[in-house]
CSV table of C-alpha atoms in Angstrom, one decimal:
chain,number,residue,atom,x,y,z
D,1,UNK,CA,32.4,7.6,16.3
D,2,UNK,CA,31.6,4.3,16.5
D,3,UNK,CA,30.9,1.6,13.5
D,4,UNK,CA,28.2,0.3,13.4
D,5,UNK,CA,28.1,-3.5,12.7
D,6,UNK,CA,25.3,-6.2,10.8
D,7,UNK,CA,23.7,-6.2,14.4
D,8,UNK,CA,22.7,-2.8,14.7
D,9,UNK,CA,21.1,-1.1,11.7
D,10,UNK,CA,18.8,1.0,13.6
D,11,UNK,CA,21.7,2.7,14.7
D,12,UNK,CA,22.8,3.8,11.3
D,13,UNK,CA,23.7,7.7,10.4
D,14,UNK,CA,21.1,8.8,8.8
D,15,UNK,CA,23.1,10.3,6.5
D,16,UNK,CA,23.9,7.0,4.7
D,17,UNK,CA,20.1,5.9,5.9
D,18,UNK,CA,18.7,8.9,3.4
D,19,UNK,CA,21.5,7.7,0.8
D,20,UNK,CA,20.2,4.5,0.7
D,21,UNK,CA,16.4,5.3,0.7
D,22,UNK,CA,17.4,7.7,-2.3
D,23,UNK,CA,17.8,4.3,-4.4
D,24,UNK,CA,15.2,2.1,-3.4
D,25,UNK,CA,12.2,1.1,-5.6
D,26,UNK,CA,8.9,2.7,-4.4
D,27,UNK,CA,7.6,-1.0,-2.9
D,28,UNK,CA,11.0,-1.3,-1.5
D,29,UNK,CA,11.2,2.1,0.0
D,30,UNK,CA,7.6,1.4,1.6
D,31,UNK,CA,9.3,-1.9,3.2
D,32,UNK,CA,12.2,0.1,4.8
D,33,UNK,CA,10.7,2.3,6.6
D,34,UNK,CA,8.6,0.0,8.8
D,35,UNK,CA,11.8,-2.0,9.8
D,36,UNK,CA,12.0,0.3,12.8
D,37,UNK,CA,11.6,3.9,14.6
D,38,UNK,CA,14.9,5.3,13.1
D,39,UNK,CA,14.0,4.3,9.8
D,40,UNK,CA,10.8,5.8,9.9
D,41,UNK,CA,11.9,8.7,11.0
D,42,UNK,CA,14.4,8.8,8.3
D,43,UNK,CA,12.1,8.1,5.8
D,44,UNK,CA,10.2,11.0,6.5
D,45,UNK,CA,13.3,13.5,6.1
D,46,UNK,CA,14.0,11.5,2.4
D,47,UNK,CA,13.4,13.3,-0.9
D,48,UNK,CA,12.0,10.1,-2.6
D,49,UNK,CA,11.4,10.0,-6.3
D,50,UNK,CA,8.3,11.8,-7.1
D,51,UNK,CA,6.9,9.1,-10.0
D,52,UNK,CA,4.2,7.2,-9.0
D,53,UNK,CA,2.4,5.5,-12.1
D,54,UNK,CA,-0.5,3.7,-11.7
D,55,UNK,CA,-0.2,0.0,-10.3
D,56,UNK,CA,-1.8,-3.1,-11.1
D,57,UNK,CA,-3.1,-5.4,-8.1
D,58,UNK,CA,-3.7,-8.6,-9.6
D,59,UNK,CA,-5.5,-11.8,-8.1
D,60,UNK,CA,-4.4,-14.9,-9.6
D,61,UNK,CA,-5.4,-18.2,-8.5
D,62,UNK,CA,-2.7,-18.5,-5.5
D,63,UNK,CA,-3.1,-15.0,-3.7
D,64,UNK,CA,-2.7,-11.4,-5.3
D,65,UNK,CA,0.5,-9.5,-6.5
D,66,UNK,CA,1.0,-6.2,-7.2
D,67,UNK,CA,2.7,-4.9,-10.6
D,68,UNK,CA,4.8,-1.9,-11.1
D,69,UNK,CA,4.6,-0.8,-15.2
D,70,UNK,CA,7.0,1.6,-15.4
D,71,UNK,CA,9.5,-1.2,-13.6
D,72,UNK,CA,8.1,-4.0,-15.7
D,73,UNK,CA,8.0,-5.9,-12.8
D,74,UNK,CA,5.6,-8.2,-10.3
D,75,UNK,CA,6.2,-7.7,-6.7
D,76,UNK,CA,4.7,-10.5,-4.3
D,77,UNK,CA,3.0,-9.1,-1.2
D,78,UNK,CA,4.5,-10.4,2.4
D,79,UNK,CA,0.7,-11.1,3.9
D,80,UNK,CA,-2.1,-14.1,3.1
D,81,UNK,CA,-4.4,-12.8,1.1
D,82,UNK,CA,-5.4,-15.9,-0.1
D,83,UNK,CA,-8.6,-15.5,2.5
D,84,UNK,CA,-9.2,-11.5,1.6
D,85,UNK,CA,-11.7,-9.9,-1.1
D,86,UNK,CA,-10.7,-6.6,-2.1
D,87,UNK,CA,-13.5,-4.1,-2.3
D,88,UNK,CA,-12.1,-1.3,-3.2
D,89,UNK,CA,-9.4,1.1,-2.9
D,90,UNK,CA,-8.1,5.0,-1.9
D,91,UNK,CA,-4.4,5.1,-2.9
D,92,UNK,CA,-2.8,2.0,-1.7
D,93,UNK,CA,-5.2,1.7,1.7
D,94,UNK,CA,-7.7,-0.8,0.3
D,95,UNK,CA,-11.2,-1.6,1.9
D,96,UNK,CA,-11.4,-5.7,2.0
D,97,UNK,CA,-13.4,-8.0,3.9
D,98,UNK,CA,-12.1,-11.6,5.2
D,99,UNK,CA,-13.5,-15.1,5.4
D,100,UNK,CA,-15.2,-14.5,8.6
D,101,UNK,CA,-17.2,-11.6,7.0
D,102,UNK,CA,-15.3,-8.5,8.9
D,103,UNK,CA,-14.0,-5.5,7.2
D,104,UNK,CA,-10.8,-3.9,6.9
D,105,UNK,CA,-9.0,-1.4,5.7
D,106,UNK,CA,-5.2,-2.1,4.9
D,107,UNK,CA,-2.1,-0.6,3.2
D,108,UNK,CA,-0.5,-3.0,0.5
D,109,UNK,CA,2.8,-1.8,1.4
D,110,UNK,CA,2.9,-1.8,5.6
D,111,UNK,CA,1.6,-3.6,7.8
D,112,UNK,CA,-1.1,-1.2,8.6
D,113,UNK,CA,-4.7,-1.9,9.5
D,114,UNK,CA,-7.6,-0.3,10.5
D,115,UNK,CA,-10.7,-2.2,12.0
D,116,UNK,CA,-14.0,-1.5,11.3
D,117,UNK,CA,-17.4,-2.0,12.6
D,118,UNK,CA,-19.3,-5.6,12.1
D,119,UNK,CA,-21.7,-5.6,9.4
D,120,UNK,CA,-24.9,-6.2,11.6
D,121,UNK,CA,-23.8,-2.7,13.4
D,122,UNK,CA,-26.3,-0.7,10.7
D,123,UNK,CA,-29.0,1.6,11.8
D,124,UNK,CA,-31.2,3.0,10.1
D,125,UNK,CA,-34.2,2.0,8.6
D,126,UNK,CA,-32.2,-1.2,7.6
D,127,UNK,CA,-30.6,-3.9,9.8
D,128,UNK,CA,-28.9,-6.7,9.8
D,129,UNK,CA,-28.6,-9.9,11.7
D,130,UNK,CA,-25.7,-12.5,11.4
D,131,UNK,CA,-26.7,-16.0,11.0
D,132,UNK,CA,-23.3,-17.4,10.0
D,133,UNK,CA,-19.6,-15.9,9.0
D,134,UNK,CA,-21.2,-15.1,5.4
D,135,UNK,CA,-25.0,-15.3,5.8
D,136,UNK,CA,-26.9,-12.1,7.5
D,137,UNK,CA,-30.3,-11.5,8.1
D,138,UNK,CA,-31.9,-8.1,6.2
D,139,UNK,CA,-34.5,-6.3,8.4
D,140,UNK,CA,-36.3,-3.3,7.5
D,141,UNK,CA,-38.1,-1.5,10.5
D,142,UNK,CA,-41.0,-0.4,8.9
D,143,UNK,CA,-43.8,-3.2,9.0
D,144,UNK,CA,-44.8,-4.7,6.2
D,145,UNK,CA,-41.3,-5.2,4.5
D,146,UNK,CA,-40.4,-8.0,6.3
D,147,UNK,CA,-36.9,-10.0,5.7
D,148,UNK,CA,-34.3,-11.4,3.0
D,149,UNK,CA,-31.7,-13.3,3.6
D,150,UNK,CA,-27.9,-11.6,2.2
D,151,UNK,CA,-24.4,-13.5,2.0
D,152,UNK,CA,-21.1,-11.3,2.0
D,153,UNK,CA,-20.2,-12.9,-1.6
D,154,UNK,CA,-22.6,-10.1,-3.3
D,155,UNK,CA,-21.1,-7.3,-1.0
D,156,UNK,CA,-19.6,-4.0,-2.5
D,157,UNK,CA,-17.7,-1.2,-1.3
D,158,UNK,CA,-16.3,2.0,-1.9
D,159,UNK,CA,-13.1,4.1,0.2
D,160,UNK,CA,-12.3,7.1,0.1
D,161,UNK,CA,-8.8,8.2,2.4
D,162,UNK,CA,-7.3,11.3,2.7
D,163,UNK,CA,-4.6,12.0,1.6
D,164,UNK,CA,-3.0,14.5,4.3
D,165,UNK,CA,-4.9,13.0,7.2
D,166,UNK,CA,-4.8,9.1,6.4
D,167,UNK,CA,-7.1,8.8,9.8
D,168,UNK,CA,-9.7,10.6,7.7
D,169,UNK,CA,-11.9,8.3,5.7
D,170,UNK,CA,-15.5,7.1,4.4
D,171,UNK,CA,-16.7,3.9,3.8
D,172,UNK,CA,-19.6,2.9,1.7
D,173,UNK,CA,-21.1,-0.7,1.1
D,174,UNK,CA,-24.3,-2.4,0.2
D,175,UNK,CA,-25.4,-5.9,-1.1
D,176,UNK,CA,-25.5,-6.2,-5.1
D,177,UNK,CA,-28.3,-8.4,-4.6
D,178,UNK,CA,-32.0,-6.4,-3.6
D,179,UNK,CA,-29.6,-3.3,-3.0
D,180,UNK,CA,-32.2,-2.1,-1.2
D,181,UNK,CA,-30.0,0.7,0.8
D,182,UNK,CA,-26.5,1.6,1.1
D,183,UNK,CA,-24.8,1.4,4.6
D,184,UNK,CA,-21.7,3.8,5.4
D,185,UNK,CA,-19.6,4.7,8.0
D,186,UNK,CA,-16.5,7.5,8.9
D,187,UNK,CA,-13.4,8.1,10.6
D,188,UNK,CA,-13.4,5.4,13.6
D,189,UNK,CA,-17.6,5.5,14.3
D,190,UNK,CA,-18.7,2.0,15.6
D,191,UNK,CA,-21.6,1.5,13.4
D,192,UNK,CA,-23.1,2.1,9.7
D,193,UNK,CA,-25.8,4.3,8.9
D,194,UNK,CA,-28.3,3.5,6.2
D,195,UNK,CA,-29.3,5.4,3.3
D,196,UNK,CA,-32.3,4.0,0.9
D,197,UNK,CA,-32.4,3.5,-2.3
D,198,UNK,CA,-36.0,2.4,-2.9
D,199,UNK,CA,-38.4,3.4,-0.1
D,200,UNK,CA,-39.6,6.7,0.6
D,201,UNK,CA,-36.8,7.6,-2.5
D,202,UNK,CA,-38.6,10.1,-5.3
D,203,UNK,CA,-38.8,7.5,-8.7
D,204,UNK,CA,-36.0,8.9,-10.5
D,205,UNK,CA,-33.3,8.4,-8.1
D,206,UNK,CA,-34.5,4.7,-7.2
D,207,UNK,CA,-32.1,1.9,-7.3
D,208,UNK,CA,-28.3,1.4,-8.0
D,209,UNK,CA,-26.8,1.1,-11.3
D,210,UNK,CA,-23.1,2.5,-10.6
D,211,UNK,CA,-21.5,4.8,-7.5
D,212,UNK,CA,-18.5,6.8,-7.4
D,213,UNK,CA,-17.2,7.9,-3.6
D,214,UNK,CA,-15.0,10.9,-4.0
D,215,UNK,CA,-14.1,12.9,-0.7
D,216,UNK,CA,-17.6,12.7,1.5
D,217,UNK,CA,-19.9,13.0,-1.8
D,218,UNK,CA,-21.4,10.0,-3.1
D,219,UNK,CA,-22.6,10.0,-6.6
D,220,UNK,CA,-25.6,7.0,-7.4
D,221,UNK,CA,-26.2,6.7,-11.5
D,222,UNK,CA,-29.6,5.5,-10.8
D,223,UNK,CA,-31.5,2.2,-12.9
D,224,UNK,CA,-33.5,4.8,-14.3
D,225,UNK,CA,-29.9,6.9,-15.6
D,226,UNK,CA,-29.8,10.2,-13.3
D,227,UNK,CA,-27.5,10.8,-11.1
D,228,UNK,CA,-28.1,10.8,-7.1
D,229,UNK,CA,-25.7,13.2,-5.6
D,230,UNK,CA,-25.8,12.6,-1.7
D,231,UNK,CA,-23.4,14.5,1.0
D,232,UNK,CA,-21.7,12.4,4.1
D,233,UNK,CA,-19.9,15.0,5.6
D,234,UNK,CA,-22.7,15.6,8.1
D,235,UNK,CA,-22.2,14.5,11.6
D,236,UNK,CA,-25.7,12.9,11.6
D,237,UNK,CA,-27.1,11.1,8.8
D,238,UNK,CA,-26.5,12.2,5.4
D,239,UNK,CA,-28.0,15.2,3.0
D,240,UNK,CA,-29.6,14.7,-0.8
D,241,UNK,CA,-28.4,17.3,-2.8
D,242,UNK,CA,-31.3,17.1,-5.4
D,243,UNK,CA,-34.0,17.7,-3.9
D,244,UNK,CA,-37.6,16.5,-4.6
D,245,UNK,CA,-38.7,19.9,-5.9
D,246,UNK,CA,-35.3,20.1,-7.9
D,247,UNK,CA,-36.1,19.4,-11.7
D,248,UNK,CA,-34.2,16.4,-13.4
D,249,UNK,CA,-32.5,15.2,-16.5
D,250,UNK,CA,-31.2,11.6,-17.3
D,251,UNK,CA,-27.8,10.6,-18.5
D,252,UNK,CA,-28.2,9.1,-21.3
D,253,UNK,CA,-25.0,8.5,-24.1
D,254,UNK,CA,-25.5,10.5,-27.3
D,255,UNK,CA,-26.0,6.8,-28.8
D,256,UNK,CA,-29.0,4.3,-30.1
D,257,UNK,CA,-31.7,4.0,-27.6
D,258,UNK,CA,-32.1,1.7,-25.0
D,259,UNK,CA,-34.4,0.7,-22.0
D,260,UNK,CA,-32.1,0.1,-19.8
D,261,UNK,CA,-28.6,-0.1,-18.6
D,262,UNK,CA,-27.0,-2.6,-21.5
D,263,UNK,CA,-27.6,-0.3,-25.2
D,264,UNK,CA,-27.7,-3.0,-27.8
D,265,UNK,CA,-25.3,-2.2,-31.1
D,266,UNK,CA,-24.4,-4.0,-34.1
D,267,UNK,CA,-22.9,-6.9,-32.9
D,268,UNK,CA,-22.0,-5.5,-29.5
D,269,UNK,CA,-23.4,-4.7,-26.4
D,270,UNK,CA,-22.1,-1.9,-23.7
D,271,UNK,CA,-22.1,-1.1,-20.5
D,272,UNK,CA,-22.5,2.2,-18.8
D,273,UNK,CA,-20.3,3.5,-15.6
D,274,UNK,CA,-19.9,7.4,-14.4
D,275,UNK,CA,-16.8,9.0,-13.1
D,276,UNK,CA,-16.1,12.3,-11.5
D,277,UNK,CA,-13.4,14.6,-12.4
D,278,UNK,CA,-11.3,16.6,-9.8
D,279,UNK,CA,-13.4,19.3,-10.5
D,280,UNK,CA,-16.9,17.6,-9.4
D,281,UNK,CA,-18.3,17.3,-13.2
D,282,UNK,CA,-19.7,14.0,-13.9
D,283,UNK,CA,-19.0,11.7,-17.1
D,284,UNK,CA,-20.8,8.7,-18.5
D,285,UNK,CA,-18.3,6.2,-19.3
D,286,UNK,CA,-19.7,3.5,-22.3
D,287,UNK,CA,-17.8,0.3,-22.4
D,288,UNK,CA,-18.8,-1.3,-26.0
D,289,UNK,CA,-18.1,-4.9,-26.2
D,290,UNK,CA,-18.0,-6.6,-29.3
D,291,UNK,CA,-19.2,-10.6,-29.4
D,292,UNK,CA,-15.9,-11.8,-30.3
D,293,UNK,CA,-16.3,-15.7,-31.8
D,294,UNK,CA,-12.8,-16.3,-32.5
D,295,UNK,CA,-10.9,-18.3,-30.1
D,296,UNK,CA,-9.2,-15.2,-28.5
D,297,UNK,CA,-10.1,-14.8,-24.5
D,298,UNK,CA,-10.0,-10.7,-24.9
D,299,UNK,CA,-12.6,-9.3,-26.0
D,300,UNK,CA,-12.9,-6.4,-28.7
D,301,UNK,CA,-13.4,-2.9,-26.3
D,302,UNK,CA,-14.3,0.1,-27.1
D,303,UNK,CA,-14.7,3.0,-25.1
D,304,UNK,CA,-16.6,6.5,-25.2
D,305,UNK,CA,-17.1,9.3,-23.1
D,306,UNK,CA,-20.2,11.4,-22.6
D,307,UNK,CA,-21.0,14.9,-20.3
D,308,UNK,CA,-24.1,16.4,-19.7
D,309,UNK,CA,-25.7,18.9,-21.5
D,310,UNK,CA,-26.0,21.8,-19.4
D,311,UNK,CA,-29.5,23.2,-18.6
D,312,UNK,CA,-31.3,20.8,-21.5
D,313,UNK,CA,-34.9,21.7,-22.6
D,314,UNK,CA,-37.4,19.2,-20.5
D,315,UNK,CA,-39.9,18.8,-23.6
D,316,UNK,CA,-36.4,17.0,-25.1
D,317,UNK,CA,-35.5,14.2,-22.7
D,318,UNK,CA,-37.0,11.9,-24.9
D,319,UNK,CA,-34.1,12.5,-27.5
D,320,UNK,CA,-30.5,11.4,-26.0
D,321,UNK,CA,-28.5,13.4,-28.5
D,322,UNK,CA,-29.9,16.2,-26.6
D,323,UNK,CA,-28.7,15.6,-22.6
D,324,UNK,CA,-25.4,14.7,-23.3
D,325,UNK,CA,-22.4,15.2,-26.0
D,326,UNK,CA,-19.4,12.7,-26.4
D,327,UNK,CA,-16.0,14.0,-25.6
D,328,UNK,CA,-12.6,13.0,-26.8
D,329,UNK,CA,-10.6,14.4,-24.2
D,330,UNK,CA,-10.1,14.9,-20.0
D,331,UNK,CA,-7.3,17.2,-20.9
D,332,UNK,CA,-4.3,17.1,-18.1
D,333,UNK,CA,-6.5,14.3,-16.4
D,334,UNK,CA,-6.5,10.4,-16.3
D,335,UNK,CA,-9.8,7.8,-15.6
D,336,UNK,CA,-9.1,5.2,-13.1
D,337,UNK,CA,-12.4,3.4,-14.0
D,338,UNK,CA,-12.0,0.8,-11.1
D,339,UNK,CA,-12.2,4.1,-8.6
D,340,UNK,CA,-14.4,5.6,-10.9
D,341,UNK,CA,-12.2,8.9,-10.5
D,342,UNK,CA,-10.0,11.1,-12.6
D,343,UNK,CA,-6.3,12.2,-11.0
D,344,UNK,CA,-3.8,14.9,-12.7
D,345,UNK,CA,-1.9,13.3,-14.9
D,346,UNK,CA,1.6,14.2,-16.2
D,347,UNK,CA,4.3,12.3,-18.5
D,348,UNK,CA,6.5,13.2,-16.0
D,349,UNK,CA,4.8,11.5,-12.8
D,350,UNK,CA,4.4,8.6,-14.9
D,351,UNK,CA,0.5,9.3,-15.6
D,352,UNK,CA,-0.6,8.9,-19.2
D,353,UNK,CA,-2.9,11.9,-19.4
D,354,UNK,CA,-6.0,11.6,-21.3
D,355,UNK,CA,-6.7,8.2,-21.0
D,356,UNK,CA,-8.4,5.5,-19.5
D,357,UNK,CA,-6.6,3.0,-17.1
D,358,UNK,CA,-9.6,-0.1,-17.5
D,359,UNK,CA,-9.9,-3.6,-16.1
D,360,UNK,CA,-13.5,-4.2,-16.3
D,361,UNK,CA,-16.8,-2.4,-16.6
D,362,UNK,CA,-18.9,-4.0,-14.0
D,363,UNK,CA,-16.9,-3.5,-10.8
D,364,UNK,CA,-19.8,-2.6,-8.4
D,365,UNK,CA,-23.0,-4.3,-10.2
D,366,UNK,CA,-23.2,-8.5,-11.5
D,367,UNK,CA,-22.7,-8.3,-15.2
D,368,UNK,CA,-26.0,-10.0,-17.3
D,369,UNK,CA,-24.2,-10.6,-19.7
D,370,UNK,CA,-22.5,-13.4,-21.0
D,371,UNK,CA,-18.9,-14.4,-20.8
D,372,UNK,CA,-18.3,-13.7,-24.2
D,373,UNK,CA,-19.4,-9.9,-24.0
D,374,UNK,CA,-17.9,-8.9,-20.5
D,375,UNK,CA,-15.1,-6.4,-20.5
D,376,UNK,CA,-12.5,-7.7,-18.8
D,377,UNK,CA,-9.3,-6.9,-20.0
D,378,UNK,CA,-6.4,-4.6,-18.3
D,379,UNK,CA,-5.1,-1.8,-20.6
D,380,UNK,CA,-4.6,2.1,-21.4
D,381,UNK,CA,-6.8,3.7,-23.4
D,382,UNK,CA,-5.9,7.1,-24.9
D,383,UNK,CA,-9.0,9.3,-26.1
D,384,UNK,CA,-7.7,11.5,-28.4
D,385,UNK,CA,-5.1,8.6,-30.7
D,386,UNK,CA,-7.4,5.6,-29.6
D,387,UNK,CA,-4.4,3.6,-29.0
D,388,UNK,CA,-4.6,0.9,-26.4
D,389,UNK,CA,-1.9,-0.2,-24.5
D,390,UNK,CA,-1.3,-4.0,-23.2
D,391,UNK,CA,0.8,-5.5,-21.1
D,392,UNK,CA,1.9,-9.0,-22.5
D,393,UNK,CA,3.8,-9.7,-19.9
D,394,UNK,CA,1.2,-10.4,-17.4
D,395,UNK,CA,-0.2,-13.1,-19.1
D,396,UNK,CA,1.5,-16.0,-17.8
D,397,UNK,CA,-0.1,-14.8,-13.9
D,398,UNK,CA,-3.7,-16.0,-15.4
D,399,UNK,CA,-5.4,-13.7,-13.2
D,400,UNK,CA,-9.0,-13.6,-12.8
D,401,UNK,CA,-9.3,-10.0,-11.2
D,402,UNK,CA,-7.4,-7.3,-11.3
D,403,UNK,CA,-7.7,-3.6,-10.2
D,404,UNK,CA,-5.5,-0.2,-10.7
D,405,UNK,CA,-4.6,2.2,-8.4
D,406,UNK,CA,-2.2,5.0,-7.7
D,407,UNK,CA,0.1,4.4,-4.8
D,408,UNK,CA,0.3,7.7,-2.3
């Protein structure tokens, strides 16, 4: 058999291929495999490592890097992103939109891309016209409406991929500002359809205060606090789940009353999020952010967790101790509140399991806060001790974004 030499490492047995992917990092076995065909091929015959923590993409001023905990260690990415606004995530495929307004979806560890339709492709009873790489034109086709004008920096998104067909995938966006529907598209369709969230919308399930995306079911925590469930998987258009002869109850936290989305406490104000389990069961998520006047640039956090009441008597609505309960626990689960999703969660797989992975509370909606009550901080909160872990060692990046996800 022949050697082979420093000129031919496609050529390589791939018994000392396999050998070798057996040792590499889980960024560096992602690297590998895209060298070429062989090693590909190889890396699909590899028993790699089975720990996957969480990951940290973080966005200082220069770019973004990406940050492995259980390594300790910050990994630069091989593409400008310097140009690129992350959206959102599914894995490590992340929907992002560039300086020239287009959308993407990418994978942080290949060179993998998938284009998607231009923005002004919507129909529906919304549409858009571009008037420049950020600025667009908002039409709605029913007279009387008439126009507003929209710029790509208030855009926000939601992907979901899956994970044993990576062709397979949902994409959801709308503009913070108005947010007067929500545009979304699936598996290689050239345009966006349009879903409202105002007109022709019964009153509770008006407007946009959070959204989870998880499979093809879209879940809307309303400015009025219920919860907007609406199905994608349709070929044509898209189905509401509650319907208008359905009765409703809001989603309040068991906690002082409020008007509207920011509850005022003693010296704090939160912030309210929802998640959905792997089961389908919704949770309120209530980021409490203490006014902090001391010099420190993290702010004091505090986190609960609330689920519905089932079935609560309608003559009660008024009283929020009565439509929901807080819980201390998400049992073999973990939060990624940047996805707004739970995932299994095992020591072993490197997944802290009851607890919250958190970066910031107002990922999808503009904040009205100010600075000095934002949560935006990057730790690991566990429910049932209350411990919070930090990692110290990021500090020196000064990044002002960051976002976790689980690699796949």
């Amino acid at each position: 058999m022949e050697t082979p030499n420093s000129n031919h490492w496609s050529d390589l047995p791939f018994d000392i291929l396999r050998s070798l992917f057996e040792r590499l990092s889980f960024v560096d076995f992602h690297r590998a495999k895209i060298v070429c065909t062989n090693w590909y091929l190889c890396s699909k015959q590899t028993l790699h490592k089975k720990r996957k923590s969480p990951w940290l993409m973080l966005f200082p001023e220069d770019g973004c890097v990406l940050y492995n905990p259980e390594e300790d260690r910050v990994y630069k990415t091989k593409r400008d992103f310097s140009k690129t606004r992350f959206l959102a995530n599914s894995g490590n495929l992340f929907l992002t939109v560039d300086s020239k307004s287009n959308l993407y979806i990418i994978d942080v560890f290949s060179e993998k891309r998938i284009n998607l339709p231009p923005l002004d492709s919507t129909k529906g009873l919304f549409t858009l016209k571009r008037k420049g790489d950020k600025e667009f034109e908002e039409i709605c086709t029913t007279s009387g409406y008439g126009y507003c004008n929209q710029n790509v920096v208030d855009l926000r998104g939601l992907l979901w991929v899956d994970e044993k067909k990576k062709e397979e995938y949902t994409v959801v966006w709308f503009f913070d500002t108005g947010a007067n529907y929500i545009a979304f598209c699936k598996n290689r369709e050239d345009h966006y359809r349009t879903i409202p969230t105002r007109f022709n919308v019964r009153r509770e399930l008006r407007g946009i205060s959070d959204m989870v995306l998880r499979g093809d079911i879209l879940y809307v925590y309303t400015i009025r606090r219920y919860i907007r469930v609406l199905d994608l998987s349709g070929q044509e258009g898209y189905n509401d789940v509650v319907s208008n002869t359905d009765l409703l109850s809001p989603f309040y936290p068991a906690s002082p009353p409020s008007s509207d989305d920011e509850t005022t406490y003693d010296g704090a104000f939160s912030r309210h999020n929802i998640a959905v389990t792997t089961s389908g069961e919704v949770l309120l998520v209530e980021s409490i952010v203490y006014d902090d006047s001391s010099d420190s640039k993290i702010p004091t956090i505090g986190l609960r967790l609330y689920k519905k009441v089932p079935n609560p008597d309608p003559d009660e609505f008024i009283y929020r101790p009565k439509v929901s309960v807080e819980v201390d626990s998400l049992g073999d689960e973990a939060l990624l509140l940047d996805s707004g999703i739970t995932v299994p969660a095992d020591h072993t797989l490197g997944i802290e399991p009851n607890s919250i992975y958190f970066t910031r509370h107002d990922r999808l909606r503009n904040c009205k806060l100010k600075p000095s009550c934002r949560a935006r901080d990057i730790f690991v909160f566990n429910l049932e001790t209350k411990n919070v872990t930090r990692f110290p060692s990021l500090s020196y990046l000064e990044a002002k974004d960051a976002r976790w996800f689980l690699p796949s």
